[in-house]
Structures are given as structure tokens and as C-alpha cells.
CSV table of C-alpha atoms and ligand atoms in Angstrom, one decimal:
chain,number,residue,atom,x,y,z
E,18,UNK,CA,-42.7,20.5,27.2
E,19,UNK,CA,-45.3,21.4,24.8
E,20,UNK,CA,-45.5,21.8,21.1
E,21,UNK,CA,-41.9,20.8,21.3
E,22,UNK,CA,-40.5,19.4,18.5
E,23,UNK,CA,-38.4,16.1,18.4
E,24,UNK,CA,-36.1,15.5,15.7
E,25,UNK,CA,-34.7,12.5,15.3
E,26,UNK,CA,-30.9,12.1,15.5
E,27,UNK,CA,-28.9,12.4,12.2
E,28,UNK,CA,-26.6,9.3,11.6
E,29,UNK,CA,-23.0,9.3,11.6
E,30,UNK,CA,-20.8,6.6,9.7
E,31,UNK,CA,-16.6,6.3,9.5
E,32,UNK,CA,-14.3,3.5,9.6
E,33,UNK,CA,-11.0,2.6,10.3
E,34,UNK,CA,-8.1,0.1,8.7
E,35,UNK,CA,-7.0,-2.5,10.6
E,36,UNK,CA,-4.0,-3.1,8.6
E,37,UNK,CA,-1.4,-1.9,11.2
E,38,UNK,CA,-0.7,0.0,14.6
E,39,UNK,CA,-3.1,3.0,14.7
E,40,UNK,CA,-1.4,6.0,15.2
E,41,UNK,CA,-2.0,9.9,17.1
E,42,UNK,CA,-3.1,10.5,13.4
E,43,UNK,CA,-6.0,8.0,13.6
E,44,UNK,CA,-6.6,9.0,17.4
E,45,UNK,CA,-6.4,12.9,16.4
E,46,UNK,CA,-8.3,12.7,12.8
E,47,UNK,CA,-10.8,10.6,13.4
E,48,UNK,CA,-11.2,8.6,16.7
E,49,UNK,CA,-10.9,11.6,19.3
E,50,UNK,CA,-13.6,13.0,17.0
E,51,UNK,CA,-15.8,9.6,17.6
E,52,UNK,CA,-16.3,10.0,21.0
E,53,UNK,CA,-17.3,13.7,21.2
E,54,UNK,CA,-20.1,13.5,18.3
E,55,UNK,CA,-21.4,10.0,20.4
E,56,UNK,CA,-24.4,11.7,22.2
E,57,UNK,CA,-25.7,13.8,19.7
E,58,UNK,CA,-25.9,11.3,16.7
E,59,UNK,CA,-26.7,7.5,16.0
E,60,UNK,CA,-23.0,6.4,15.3
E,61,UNK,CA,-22.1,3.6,13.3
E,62,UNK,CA,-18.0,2.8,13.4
E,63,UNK,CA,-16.8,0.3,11.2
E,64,UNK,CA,-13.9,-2.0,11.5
E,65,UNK,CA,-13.2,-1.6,7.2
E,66,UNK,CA,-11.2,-5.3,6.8
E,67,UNK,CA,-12.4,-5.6,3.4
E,68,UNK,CA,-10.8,-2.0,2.7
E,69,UNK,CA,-7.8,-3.6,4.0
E,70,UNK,CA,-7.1,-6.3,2.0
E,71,UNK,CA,-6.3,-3.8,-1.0
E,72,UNK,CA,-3.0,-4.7,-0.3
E,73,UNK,CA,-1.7,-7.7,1.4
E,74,UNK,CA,-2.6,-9.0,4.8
E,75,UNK,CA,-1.3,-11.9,6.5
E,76,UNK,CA,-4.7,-13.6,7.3
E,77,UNK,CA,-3.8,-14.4,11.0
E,78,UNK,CA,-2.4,-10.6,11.6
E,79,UNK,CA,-5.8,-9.2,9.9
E,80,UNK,CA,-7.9,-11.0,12.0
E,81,UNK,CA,-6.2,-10.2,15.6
E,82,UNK,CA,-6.6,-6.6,14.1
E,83,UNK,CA,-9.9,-6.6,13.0
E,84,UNK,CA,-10.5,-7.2,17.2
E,85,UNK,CA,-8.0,-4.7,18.5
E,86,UNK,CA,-9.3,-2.2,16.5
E,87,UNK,CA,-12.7,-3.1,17.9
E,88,UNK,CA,-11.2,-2.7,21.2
E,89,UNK,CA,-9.4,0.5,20.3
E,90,UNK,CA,-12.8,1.9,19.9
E,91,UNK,CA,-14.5,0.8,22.8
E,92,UNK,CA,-10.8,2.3,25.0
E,93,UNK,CA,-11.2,5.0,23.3
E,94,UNK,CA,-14.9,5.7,25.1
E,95,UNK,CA,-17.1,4.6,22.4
E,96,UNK,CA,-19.8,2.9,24.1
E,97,UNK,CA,-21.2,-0.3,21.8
E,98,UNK,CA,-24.4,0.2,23.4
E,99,UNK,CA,-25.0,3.2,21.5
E,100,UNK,CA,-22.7,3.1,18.9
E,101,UNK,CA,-22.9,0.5,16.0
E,102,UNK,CA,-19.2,-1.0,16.1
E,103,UNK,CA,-18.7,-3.9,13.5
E,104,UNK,CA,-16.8,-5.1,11.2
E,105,UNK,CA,-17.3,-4.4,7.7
E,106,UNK,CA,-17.2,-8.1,5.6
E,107,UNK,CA,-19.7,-9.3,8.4
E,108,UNK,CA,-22.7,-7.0,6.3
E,109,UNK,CA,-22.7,-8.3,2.6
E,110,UNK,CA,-24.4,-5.2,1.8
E,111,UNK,CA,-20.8,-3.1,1.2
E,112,UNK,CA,-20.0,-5.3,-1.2
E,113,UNK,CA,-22.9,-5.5,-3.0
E,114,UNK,CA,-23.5,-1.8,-3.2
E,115,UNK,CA,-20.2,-1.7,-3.7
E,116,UNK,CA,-20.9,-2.9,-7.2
E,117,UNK,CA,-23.6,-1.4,-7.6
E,118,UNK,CA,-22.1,1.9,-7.5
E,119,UNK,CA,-18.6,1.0,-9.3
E,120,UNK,CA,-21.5,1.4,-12.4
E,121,UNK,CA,-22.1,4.7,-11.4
E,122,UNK,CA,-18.6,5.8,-11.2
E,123,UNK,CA,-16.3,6.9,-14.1
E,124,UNK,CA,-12.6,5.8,-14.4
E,125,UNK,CA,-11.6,9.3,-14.6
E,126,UNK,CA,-12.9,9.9,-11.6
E,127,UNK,CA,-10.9,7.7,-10.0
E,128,UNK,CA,-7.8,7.9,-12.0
E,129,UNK,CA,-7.7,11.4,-9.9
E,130,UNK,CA,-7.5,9.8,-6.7
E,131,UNK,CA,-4.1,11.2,-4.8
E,132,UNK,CA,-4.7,8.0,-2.2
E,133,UNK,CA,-4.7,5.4,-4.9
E,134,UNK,CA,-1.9,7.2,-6.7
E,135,UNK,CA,0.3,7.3,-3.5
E,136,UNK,CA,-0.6,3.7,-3.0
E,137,UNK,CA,-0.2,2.7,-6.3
E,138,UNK,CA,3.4,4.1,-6.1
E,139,UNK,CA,3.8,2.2,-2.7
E,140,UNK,CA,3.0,-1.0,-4.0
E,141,UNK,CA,4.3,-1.3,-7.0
E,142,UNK,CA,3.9,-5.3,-7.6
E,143,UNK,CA,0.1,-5.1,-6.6
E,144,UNK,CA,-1.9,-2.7,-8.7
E,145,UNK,CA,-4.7,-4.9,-8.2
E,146,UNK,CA,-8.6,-3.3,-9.0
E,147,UNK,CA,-9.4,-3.3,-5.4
E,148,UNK,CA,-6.8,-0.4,-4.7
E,149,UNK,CA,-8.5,1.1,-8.0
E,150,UNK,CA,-12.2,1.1,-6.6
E,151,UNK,CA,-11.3,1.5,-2.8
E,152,UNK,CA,-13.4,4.6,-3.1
E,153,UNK,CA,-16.5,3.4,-4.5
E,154,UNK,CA,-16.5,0.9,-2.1
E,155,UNK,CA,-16.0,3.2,0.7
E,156,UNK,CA,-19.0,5.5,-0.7
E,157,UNK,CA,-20.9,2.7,-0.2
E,158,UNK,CA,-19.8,1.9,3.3
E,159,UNK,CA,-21.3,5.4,3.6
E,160,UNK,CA,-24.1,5.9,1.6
E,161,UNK,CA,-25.7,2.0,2.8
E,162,UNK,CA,-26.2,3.8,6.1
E,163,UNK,CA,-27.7,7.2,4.3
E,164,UNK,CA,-25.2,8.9,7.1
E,165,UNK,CA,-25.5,12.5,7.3
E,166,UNK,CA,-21.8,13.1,8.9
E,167,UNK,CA,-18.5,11.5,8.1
E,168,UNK,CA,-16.4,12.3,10.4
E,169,UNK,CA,-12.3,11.7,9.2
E,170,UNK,CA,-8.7,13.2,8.4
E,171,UNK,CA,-8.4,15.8,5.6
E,172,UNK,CA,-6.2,13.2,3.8
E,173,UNK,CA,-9.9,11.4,3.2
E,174,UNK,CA,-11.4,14.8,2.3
E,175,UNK,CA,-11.1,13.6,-1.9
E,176,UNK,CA,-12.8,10.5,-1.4
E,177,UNK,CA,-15.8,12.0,0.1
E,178,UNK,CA,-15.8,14.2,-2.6
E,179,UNK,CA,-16.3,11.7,-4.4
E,180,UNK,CA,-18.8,9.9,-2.5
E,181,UNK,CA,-21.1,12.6,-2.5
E,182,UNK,CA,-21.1,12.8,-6.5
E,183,UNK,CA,-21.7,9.7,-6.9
E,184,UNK,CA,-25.4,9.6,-4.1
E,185,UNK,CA,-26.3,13.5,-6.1
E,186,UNK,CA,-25.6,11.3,-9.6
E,187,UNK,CA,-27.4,8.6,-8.3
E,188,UNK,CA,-30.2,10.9,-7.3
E,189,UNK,CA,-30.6,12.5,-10.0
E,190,UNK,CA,-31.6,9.5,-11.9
E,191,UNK,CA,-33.6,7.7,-9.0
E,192,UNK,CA,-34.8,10.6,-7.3
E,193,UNK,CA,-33.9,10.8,-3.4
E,194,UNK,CA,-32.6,7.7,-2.6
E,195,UNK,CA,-28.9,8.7,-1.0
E,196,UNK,CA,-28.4,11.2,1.5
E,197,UNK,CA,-25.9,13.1,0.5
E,198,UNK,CA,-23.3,12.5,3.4
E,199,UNK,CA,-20.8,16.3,4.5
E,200,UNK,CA,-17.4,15.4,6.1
E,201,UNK,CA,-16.3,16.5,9.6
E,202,UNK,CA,-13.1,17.6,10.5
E,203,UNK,CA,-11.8,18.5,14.2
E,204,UNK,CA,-10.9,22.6,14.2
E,205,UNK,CA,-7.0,21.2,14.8
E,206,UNK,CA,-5.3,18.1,14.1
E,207,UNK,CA,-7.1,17.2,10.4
E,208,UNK,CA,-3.6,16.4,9.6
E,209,UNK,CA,-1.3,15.5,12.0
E,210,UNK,CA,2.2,15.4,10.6
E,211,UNK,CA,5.0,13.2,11.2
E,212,UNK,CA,7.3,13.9,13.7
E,213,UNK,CA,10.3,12.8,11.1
E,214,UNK,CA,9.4,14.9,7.9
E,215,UNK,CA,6.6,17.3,9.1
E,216,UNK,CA,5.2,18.1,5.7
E,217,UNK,CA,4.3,14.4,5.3
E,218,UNK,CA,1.2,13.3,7.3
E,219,UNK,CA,1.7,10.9,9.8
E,220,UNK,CA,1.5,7.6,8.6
E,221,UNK,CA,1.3,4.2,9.8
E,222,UNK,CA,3.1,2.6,7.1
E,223,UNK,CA,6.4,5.0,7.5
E,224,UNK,CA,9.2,4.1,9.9
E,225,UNK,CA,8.5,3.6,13.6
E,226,UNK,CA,10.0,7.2,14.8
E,227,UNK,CA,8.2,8.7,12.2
E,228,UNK,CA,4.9,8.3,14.0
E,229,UNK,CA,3.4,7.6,17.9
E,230,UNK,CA,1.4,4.7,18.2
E,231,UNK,CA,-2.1,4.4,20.0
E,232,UNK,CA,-0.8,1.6,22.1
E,233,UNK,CA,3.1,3.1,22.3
E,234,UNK,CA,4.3,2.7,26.2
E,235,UNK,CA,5.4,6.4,27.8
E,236,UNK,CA,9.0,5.8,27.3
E,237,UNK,CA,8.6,5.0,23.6
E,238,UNK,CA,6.1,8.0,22.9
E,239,UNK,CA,9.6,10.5,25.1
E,240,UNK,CA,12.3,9.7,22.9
E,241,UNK,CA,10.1,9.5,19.4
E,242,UNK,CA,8.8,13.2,20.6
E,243,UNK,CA,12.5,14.1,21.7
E,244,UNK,CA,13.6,13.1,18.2
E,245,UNK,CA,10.7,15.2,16.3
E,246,UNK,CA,12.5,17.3,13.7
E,247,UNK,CA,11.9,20.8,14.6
E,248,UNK,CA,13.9,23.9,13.6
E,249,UNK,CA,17.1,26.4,13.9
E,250,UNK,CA,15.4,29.5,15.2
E,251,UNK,CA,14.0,29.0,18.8
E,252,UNK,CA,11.0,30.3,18.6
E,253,UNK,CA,7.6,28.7,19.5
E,254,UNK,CA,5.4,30.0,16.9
E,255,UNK,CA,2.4,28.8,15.0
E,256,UNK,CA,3.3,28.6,11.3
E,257,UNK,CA,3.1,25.7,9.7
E,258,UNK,CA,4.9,26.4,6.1
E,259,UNK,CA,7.7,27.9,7.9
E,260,UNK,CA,7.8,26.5,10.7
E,261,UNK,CA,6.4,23.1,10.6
E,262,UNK,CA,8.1,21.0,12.9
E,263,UNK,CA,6.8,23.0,15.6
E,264,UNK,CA,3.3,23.8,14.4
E,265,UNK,CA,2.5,20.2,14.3
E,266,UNK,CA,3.8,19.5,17.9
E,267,UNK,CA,1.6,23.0,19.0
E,268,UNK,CA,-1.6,21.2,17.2
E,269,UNK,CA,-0.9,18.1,18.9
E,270,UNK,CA,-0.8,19.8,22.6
E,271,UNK,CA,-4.3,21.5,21.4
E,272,UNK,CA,-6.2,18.6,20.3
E,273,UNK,CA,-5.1,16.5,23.2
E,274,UNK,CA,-6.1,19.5,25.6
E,275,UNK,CA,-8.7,20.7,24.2
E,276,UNK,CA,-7.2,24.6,24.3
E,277,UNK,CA,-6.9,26.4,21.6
E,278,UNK,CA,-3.3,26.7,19.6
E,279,UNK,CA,-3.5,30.8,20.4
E,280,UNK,CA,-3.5,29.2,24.6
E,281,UNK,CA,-1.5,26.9,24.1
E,282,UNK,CA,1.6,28.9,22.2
E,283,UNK,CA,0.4,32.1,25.0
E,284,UNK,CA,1.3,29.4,27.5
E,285,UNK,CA,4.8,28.4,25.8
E,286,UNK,CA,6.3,31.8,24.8
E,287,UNK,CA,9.5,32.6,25.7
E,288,UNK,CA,10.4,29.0,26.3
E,289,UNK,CA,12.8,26.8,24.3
E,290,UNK,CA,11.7,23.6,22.3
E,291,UNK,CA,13.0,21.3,24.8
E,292,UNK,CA,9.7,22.6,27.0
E,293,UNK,CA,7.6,22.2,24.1
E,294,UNK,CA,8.1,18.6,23.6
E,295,UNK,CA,7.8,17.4,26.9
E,296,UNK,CA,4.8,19.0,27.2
E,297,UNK,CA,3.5,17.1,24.1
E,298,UNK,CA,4.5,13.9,25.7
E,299,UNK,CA,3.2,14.9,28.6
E,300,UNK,CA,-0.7,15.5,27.2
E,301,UNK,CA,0.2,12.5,24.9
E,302,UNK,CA,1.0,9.8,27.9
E,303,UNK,CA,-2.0,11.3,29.6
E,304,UNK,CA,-4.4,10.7,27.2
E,305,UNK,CA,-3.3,7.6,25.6
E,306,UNK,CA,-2.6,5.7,29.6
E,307,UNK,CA,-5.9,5.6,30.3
E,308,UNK,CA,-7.0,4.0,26.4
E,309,UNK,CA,-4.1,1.8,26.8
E,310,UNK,CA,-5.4,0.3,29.8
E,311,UNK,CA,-8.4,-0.3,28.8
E,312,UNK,CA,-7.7,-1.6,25.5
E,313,UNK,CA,-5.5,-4.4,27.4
E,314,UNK,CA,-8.3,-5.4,29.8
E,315,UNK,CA,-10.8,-5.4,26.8
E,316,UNK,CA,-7.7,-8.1,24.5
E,317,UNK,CA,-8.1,-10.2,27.5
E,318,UNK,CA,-11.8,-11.0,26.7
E,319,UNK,CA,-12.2,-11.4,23.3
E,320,UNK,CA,-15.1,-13.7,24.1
E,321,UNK,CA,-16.9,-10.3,24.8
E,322,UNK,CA,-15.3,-8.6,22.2
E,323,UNK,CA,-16.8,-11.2,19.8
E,324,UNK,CA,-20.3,-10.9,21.0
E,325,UNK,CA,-20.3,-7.2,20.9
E,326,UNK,CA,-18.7,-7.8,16.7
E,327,UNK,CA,-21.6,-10.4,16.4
E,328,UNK,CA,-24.5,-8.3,17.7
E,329,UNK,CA,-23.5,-5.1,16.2
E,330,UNK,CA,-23.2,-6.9,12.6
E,331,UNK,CA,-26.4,-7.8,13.0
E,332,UNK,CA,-27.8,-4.1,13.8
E,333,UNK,CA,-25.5,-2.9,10.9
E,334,UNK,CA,-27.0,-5.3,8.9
E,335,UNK,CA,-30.9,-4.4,9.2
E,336,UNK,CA,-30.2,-0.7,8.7
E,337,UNK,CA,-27.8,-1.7,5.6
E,338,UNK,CA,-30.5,-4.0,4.2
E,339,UNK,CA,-33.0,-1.2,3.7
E,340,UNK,CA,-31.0,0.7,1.8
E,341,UNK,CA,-29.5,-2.0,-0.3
E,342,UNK,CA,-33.8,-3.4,-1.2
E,343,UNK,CA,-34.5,0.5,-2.3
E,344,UNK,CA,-31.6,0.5,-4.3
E,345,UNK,CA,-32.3,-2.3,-6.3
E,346,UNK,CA,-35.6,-1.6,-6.5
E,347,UNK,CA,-34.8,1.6,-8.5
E,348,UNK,CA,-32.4,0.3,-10.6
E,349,UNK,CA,-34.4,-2.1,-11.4
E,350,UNK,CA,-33.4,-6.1,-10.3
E,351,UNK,CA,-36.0,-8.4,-10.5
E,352,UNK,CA,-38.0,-8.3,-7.4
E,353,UNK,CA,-38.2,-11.5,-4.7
E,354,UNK,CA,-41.3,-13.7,-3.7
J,3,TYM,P1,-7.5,5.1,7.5
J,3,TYM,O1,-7.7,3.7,8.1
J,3,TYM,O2,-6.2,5.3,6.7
J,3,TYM,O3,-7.5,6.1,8.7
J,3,TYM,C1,-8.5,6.2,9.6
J,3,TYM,C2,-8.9,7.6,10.0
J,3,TYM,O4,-7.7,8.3,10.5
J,3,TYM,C3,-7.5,9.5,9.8
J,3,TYM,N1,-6.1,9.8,9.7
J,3,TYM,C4,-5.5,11.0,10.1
J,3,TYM,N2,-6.0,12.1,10.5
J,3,TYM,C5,-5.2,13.1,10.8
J,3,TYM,N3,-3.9,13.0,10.6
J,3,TYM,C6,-3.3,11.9,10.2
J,3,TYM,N4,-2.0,11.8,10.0
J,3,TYM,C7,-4.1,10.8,9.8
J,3,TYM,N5,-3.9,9.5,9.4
J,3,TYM,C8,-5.1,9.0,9.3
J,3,TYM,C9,-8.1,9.3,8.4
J,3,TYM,O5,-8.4,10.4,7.7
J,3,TYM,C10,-9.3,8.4,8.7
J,3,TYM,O6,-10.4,9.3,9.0
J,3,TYM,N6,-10.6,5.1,3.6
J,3,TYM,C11,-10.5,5.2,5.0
J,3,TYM,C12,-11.3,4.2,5.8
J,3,TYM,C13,-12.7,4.2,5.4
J,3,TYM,C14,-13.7,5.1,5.7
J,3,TYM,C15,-14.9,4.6,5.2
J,3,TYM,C16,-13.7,6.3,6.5
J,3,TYM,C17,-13.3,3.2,4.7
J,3,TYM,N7,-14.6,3.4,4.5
J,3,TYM,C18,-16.1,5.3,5.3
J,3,TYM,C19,-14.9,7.0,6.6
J,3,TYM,C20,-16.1,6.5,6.0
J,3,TYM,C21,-9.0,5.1,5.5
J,3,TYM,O7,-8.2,4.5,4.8
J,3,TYM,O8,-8.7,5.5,6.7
């Protein structure tokens, strides 16, 4: 066509822990989200190990993780053809605008953190300074690839607050160097809830009924979603401060049918809540079989699974290596022969 005009594609950047079983939260949040941005942006997924290691890992555990997570993304439909999937210590650039930044970044900022006051809590014995500056190091997972869209859970909403001071507080010393990086959050499901205490989010690190797991067989993910706390008045109803128990469960059936809550509670009234939750499982098993499958035929070649890590590191890397010679440039580190 004439005169048309190509722009080029904006970048997207998240990651993902792999310090545990991903959950519907992860899958809801921030994965499910992955896959339907895929075509219209240059993605880059990150498997965040060296996130993970702000509290202990057992080294053996962390590594079979760092690969299942891989695989988690490529079952979930992310194509590593197109996408950048890698895992984060394999580009020394996070780490060393990870520093970088922590100069850039005031205490009080991230004294105010609600994820490293949670954790902090959690983890009593290991207040160590990684937990502290988790956040600059994830603004620099994020600004290294000068991504324009992050998309992840509202409980990460604070730290790319944060992440976006710091590039416009950067910038306004340097001049442009940081793109200055908006969240994206799916229209349901930000903050999937557990199934145990609904006004908690669902969280990996709570007990097992508490939350379904990505890889959770079909019977497991029926009785956890029997056993979902709901409430004494029988009526399906959106209304999640008085009725959150069965709000979550509604936003769950949206986000893994793609209908809106309005449908999907149209398509439930009148019924009682034992409808409601075999229905969740229902769209649950039906989504997650599929990932499930795939994610066990992808464990079985981790020779590929490597290749795909090694490759991708080094894509990651090229793109993370521009950034990190501007940046020091700027600030001023002596330049190389
Ligand atoms: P993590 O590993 O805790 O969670 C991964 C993603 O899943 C989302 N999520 C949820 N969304 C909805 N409901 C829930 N119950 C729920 N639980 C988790 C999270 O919001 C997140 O999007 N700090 C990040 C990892 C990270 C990162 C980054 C993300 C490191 N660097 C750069 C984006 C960009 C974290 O701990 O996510």
C-alpha cells in the first residue's frame, strides 16, 4: 500500500519466579496475558532466578525450576521463536544495572514497598539486602530492554511505580535514555484471590488448598474448588467486598472464557453455588489440560529446552548490552579501547 506507514513494534518485558509451583494467579495475572499481546509486540519473558534467590532456594530445586518455568511458557503458547524466553542470571546486564540504579533510588522509597514488607514479615530470619532492593533490580530487568509494556498482577502495580520514577529521575539528569515502561493489567483477574481466605491474593507460598496449581491434575483442581470458601446467602452475584468468595470464582470463569463477568453471572442466575464451582473447574481443567500436556512433553526434552534458554540469552543479551554501554556512557565510566 502506499504512503503507508510502518511502525515498528513496541517491546514488551515481564518475568516470572521460579521459586515454587505457579499458580491460576500467575496463569490469570500475567501468563494468559503473555500469549494474547505475542503478535502485536516484540516480547521478552524472563525466567527472574536471581529475583528468586531473595530468599532461600535449594540449589538443585531452583535449577529444575528455572526449566519448567521455561516450559510453562512455551505450554502456555508462547512461541520462543518470537518471543525472547531466557533466564535472567544468564545476561550480566540485570545485575549490573541493577547497581547502577540502586544509586538512583532512595531508601524511603523502598522502605514503602508493601511486597518487601510482607516478605520481610514472612521471613523473619532473612532480612537480607536482596529482599530490600528486589525492586531496583526488577526496574532494571525492565528498563535494560527500554520496554514500553509490562504486563503483570496488580500486586506488582507498586513496584512499577516505582520503576518508572526511577527511568523519569534518570532522565531528567541524562536526558532520554529510559523509556518510561506503563503496566498492563487483564480487564478481570488482576488479582485472583485465594480460594481459602478470598480477600488474600492467591499465593504460591500459602497452603496447598489455598491455591490451584498450573500443573494440578483435574481431580486435585475439583475438590480444592469444592472447598473454596464462599458464603451464607445463595446468591450468585458480583460483589467482591461483600461477597468475595463468589466474586473471585465469577472472575475466574471470565478470564478462562473470555466472557464478560455480566455473561457469565446472566448465565448462572438463579442457580446455587454448587453450579458455580463446577463450572469453574470445569473452564479450569479445560484450559489448564491442554498446557499440562504440553508442559510434560516439553520436561521430557530438556536438551531442547536448553538450547532454546541458550539461544534466547544470547538475543536478550545484545538488546541488554545496548542499553547497559548508553548508560554508562552517561553516567560517565571510563570508556573501553
Ligand atoms: P511473581 O513471580 O510473584 O508473579 C508472576 C506474575 O504473576 C502475577 N500474580 C498474580 N496475578 C493475579 N493474581 C494473583 N493472585 C497473582 N499472583 C501472582 C504477578 O503480578 C506477576 O505478574 N517481581 C515479580 C517478577 C519480576 C518482574 C520483573 C515482573 C521480576 N522482574 C520485571 C515484571 C517485570 C514477581 O515477583 O512476580
Amino acid at each position: 500500500m502506499e504512503n503507508q506507514i510502518i511502525t515498528p513494534k513496541k517491546t514488551i518485558f515481564s518475568g516470572i519466579q521460579p521459586s515454587g509451583t505457579l499458580t491460576l494467579g500467575n496463569y490469570i495475572g500475567a501468563l494468559r496475558n503473555f500469549t494474547l499481546l505475542q503478535d502485536e509486540y516484540n516480547c521478552i519473558y524472563c525466567v527472574v532466578d536471581m529475583h528468586a534467590i531473595t530468599v532461600r532456594q535449594n540449589p538443585a530445586d531452583l535449577r529444575r525450576r528455572c526449566l519448567e518455568l521455561a516450559a510453562t511458557y512455551i505450554a502456555c503458547g508462547l512461541d520462543p521463536k518470537k518471543n525472547i524466553i531466557y533466564c535472567q542470571s544468564h545476561v550480566s546486564g540485570h545485575a549490573e544495572l541493577g547497581w547502577i540504579l540502586n544509586c538512583y533510588t532512595y531508601m524511603g522509597e523502598l522502605q514503602r514497598m508493601t511486597q518487601y514488607k510482607d516478605k520481610a514479615a514472612k521471613h523473619a530470619d532473612n532480612i537480607n539486602a536482596g529482599l530490600f532492593t528486589y525492586p531496583v533490580l526488577m526496574a532494571a530487568d525492565i528498563l535494560l530492554y527500554q520496554a514500553d509494556l509490562v504486563p503483570i498482577g496488580a500486586d506488582q502495580k507498586q513496584h512499577l511505580e516505582l520503576t518508572r520514577d526511577i527511568a523519569q529521575r534518570f532522565n531528567g539528569v541524562y536526558g532520554d535514555v529510559f523509556t518510561v515502561p506503563e503496566g498492563y493489567f487483564g480487564k478481570v483477574g488482576s488479582r485472583v484471590m485465594s480460594l481459602q481466605d478470598p480477600t488474600r491474593k492467591m499465593s504460591k507460598s500459602d497452603p496447598e488448598d489455598c491455591y490451584i496449581a498450573i500443573l494440578d491434575p483435574a481431580d486435585v483442581i475439583r475438590r480444592k474448588v469444592k472447598r473454596a470458601v464462599t458464603d451464607s446467602d445463595a446468591e450468585i452475584r458480583y460483589d467482591p467486598e461483600n461477597k468475595p468468595g463468589v466474586s473471585n470464582l465469577l472472575s475466574i470463569i471470565a478470564a478462562m472464557t473470555g466472557d464478560s463477568i455480566e455473561n457469565v453471572v446472566n448465565d448462572l442466575s438463579g442457580q446455587g453455588y454448587g453450579t458455580l464451582k463446577n463450572r469453574v473447574s470445569e473452564c479450569v481443567i479445560e484450559t489448564l489440560a491442554p498446557i499440562q500436556e504440553e508442559h510434560k512433553r516439553l520436561m521430557a526434552d530438556k536438551a531442547y529446552l536448553q538450547g532454546i534458554l541458550d539461544e534466547n540469552a544470547q538475543r536478550a543479551n545484545a538488546i541488554a548490552m545496548r542499553t547497559l554501554r548508553k548508560v554508562q556512557k552517561k553516567i560517565g565510566f571510563a570508556a573501553r579501547g
